[in-house]
mmCIF file of C-alpha atoms and ligand atoms in Angstrom:
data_model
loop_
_atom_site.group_PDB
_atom_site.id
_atom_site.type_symbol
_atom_site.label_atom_id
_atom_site.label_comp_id
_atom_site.label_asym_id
_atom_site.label_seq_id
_atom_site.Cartn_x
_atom_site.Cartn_y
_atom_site.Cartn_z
ATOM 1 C CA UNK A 3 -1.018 -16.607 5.093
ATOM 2 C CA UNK A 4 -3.308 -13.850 6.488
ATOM 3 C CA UNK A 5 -3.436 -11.127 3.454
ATOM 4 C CA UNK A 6 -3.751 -8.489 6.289
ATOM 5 C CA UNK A 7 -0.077 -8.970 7.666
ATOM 6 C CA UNK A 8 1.257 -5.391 7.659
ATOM 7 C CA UNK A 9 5.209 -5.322 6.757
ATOM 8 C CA UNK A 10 7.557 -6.552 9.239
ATOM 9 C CA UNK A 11 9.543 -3.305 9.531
ATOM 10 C CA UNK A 12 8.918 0.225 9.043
ATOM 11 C CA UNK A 13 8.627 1.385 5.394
ATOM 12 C CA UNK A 14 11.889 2.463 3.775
ATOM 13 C CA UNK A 15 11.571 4.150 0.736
ATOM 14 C CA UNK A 16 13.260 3.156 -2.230
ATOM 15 C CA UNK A 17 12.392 5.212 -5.158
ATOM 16 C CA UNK A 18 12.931 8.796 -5.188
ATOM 17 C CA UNK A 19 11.456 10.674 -8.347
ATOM 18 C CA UNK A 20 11.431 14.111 -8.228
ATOM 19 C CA UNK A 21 10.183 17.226 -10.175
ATOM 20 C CA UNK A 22 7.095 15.790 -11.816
ATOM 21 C CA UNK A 23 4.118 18.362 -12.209
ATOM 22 C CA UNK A 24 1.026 16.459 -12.497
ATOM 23 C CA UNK A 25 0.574 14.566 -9.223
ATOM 24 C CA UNK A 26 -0.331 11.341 -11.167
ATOM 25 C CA UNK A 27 3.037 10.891 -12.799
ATOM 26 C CA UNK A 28 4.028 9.612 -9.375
ATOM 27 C CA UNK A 29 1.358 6.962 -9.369
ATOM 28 C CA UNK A 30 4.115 4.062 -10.711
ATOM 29 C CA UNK A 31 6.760 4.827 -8.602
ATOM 30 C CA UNK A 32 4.349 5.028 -5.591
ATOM 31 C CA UNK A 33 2.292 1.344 -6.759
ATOM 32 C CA UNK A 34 5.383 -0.460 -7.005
ATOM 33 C CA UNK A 35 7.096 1.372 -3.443
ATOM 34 C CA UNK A 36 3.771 -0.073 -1.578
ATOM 35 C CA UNK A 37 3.337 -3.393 -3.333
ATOM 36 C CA UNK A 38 0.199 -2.515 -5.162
ATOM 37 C CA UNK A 39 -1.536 -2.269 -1.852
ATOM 38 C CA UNK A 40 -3.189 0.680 0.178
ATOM 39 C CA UNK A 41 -0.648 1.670 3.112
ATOM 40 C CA UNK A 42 -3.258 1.945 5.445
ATOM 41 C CA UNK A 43 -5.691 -0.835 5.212
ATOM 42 C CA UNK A 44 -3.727 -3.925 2.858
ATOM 43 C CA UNK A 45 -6.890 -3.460 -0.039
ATOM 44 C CA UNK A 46 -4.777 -5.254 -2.894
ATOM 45 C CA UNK A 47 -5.059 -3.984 -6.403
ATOM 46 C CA UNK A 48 -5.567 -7.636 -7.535
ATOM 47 C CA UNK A 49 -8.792 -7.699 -5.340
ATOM 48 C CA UNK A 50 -11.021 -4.583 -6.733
ATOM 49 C CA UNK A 51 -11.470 -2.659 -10.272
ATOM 50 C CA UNK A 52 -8.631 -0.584 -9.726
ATOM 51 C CA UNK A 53 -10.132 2.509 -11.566
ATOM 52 C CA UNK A 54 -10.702 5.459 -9.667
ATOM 53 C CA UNK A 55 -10.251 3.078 -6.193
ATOM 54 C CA UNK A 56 -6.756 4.406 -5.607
ATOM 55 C CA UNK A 57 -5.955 7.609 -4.272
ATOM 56 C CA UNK A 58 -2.336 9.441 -4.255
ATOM 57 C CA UNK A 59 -2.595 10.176 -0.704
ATOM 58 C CA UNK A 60 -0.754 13.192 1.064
ATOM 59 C CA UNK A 61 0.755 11.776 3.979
ATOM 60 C CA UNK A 62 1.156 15.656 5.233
ATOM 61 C CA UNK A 63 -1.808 17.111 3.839
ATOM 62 C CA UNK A 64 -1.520 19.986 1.074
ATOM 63 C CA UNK A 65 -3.830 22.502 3.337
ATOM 64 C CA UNK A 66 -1.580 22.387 6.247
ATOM 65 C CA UNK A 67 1.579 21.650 4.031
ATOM 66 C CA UNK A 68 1.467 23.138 0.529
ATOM 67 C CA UNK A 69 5.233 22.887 0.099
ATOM 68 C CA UNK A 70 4.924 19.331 -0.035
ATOM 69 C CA UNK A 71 2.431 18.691 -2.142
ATOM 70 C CA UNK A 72 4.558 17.329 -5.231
ATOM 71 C CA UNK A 73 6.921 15.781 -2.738
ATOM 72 C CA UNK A 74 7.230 11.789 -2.810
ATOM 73 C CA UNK A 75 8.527 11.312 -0.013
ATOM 74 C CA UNK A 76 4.915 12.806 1.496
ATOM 75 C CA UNK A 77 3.323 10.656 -1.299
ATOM 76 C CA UNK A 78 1.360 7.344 0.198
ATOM 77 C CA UNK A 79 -0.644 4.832 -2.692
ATOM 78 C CA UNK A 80 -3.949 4.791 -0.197
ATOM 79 C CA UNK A 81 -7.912 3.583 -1.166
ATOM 80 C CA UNK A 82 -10.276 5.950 -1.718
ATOM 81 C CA UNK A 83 -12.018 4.831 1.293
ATOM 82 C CA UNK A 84 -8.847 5.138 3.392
ATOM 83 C CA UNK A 85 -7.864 8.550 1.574
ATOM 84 C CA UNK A 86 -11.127 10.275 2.011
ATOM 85 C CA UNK A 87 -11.784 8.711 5.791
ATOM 86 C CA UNK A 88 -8.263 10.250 6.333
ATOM 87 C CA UNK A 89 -9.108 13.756 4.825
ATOM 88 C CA UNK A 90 -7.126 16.972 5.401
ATOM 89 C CA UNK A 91 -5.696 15.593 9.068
ATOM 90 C CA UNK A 92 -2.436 15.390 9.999
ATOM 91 C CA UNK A 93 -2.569 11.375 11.557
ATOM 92 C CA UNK A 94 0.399 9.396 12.903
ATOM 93 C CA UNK A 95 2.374 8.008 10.211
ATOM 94 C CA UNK A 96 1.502 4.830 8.774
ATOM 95 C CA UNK A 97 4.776 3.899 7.744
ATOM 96 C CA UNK A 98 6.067 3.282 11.059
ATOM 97 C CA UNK A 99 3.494 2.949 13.010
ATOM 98 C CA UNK A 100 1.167 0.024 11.040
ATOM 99 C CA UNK A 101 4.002 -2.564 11.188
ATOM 100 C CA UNK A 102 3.634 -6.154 12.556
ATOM 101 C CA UNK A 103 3.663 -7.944 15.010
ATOM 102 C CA UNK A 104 2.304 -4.665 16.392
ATOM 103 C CA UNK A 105 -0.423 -4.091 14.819
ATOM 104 C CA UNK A 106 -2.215 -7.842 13.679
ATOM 105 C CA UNK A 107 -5.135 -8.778 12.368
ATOM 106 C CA UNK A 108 -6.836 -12.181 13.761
ATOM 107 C CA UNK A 109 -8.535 -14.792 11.697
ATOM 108 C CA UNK A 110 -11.794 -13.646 12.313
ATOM 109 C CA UNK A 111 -10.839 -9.840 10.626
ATOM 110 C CA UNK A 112 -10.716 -7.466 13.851
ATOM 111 C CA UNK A 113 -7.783 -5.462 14.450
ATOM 112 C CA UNK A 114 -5.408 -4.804 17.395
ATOM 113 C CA UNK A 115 -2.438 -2.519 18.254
ATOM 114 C CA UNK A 116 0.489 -2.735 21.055
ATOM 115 C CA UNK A 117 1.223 0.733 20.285
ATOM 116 C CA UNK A 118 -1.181 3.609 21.333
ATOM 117 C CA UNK A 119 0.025 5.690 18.470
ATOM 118 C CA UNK A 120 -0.793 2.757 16.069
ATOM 119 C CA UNK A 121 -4.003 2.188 17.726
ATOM 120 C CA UNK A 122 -4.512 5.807 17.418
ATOM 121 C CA UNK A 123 -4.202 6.036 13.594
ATOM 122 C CA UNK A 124 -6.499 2.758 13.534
ATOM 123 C CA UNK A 125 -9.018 4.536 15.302
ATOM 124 C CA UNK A 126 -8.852 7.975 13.021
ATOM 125 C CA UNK A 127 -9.485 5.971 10.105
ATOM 126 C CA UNK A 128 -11.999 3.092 10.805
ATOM 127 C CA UNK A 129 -10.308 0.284 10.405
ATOM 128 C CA UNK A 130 -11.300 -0.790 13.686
ATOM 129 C CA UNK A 131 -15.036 -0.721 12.601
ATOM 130 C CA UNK A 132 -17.732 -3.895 12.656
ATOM 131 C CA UNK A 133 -18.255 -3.376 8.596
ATOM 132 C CA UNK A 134 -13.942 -3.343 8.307
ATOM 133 C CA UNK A 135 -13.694 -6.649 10.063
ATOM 134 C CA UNK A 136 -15.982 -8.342 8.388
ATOM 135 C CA UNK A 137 -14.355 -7.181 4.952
ATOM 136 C CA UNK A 138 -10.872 -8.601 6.389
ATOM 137 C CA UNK A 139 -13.032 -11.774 7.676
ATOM 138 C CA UNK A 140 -14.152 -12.280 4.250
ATOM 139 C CA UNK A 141 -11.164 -11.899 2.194
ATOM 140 C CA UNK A 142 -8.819 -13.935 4.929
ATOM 141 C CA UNK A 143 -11.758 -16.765 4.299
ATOM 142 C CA UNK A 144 -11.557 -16.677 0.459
ATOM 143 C CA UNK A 145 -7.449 -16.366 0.798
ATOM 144 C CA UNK A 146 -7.511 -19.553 2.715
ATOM 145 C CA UNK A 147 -9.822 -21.596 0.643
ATOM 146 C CA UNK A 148 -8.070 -20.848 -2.236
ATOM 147 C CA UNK A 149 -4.872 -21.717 -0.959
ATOM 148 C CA UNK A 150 -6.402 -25.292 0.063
ATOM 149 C CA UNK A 151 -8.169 -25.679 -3.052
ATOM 150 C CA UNK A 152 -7.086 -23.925 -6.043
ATOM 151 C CA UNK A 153 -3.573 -22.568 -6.194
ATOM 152 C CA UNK A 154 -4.100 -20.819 -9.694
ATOM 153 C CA UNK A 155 -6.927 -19.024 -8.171
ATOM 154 C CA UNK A 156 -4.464 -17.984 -4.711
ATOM 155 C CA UNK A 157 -1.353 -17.343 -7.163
ATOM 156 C CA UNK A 158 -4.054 -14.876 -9.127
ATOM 157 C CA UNK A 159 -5.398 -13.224 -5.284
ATOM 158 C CA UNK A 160 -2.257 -12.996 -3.297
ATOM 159 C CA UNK A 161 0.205 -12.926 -6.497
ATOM 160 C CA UNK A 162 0.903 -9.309 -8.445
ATOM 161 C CA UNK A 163 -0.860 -7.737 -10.639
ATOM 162 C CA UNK A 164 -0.297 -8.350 -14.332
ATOM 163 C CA UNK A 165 0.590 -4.568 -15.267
ATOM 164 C CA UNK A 166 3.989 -4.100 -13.026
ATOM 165 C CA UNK A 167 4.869 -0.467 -14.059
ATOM 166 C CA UNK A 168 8.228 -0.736 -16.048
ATOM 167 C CA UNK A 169 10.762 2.461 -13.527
ATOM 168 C CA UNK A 170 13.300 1.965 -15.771
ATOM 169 C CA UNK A 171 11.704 3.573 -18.717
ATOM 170 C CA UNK A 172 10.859 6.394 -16.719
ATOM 171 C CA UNK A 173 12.642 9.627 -16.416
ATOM 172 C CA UNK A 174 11.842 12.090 -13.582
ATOM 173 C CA UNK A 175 12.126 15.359 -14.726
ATOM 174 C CA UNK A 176 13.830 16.271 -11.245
ATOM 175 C CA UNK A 177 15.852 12.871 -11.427
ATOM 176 C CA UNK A 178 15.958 10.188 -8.592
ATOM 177 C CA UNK A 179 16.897 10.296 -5.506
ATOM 178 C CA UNK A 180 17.531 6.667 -4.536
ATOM 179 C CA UNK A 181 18.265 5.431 -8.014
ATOM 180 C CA UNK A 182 19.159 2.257 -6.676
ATOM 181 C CA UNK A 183 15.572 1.142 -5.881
ATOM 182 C CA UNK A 184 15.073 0.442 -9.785
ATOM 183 C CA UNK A 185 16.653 -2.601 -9.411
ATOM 184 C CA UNK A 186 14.518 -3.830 -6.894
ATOM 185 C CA UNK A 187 11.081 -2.759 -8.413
ATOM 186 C CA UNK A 188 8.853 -5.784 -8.956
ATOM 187 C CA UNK A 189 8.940 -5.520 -12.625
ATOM 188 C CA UNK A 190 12.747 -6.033 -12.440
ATOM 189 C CA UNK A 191 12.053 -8.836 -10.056
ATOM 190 C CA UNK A 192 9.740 -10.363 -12.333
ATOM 191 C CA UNK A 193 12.133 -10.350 -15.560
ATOM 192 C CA UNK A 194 15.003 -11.592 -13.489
ATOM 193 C CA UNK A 195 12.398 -14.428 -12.061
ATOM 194 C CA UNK A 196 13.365 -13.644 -8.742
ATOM 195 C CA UNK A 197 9.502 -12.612 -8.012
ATOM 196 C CA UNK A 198 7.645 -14.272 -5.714
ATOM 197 C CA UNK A 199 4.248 -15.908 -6.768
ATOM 198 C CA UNK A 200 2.882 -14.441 -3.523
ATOM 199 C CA UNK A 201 3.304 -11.938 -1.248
HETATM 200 ZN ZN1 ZN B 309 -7.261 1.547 2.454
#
């Protein structure tokens, strides 16, 4: 499977924490609502030193939009490539606009978009560039020799990362909007062994 297959469907949310002060207590809702990968580009989690390389993102950003700026629902888990190549814009949003089969990635790591909007937000942030593809080109090769050759080594690239954030022993100071979603949070998923390996 091509690690660069955006979601199927526009992103739903399902968590909803609210009232949190410090921007960072949103970081475990926000890794488990985007499945431990950037929004904008795929860059897993399992795939990089995850220190400092993710970025709580402001979809609406907190120059133009101040109001929002402890708001989840204008909360994206983005790189820190993506995140700073993204800056203070307002850009199309990536939530229902990089969805596939619109926007796919071929084998050999370039990008391409039906939509003009899509193509659009590709263009603001780079993804479309030489050094980009070649990243993709890279990782698709390693995901696909691994899966031929050593499924331990796949299960460990395209599986979850070890440290699935626990929601339900965490209590927004705001409460939740879409309580709900707890259920389905990967750790959940994991204990109930209804998980998969690979995603
Ligand atoms: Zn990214």
């Amino acid at each position: 499977m091509n690690p660069f297959t955006y979601p199927a469907t526009a992103h739903v949310r399902r968590h909803g924490p609210q009232g949190y002060a410090d921007l960072d207590s949103f970081r475990p809702w926000l890794r488990d609502e985007f499945s431990f990968r950037c929004v904008y580009c795929l860059l897993r989690e399992q795939w990089a030193h995850v220190r400092g390389l993710y970025a709580i993102d402001h979809f609406r950003a907190v120059t133009h939009h101040p109001e929002q700026a402890q708001e989840y629902d204008n909360l994206l888990h983005a790189c820190a490539g993506c995140n700073v190549a993204k800056g203070a814009r307002d850009v199309p949003d990536p939530l229902l606009l990089l969805t596939s089969p619109a926007v796919q990635v071929s084998e050999d790591g370039t990008i391409h978009a039906d939509n003009p909007n899509a193509a659009h937000l590709i263009e603001l942030l780079g993804l479309d560039s030489e050094r980009f593809a070649e990243f993709r080109m890279l990782w698709i090769g390693i995901a696909t020799l691994a899966a031929r050759h050593d499924s331990a080594l796949h299960g460990r690239l395209m599986g979850y990362p070890a440290d699935l954030p626990d929601l339900t022993a965490l209590r927004a100071p705001g409460g939740n909007t879409r309580p709900e979603g707890i259920a389905q949070s990967c750790h959940v998923q994991r204990q109930n062994g209804t998980l998969p390996e690979t995603y």
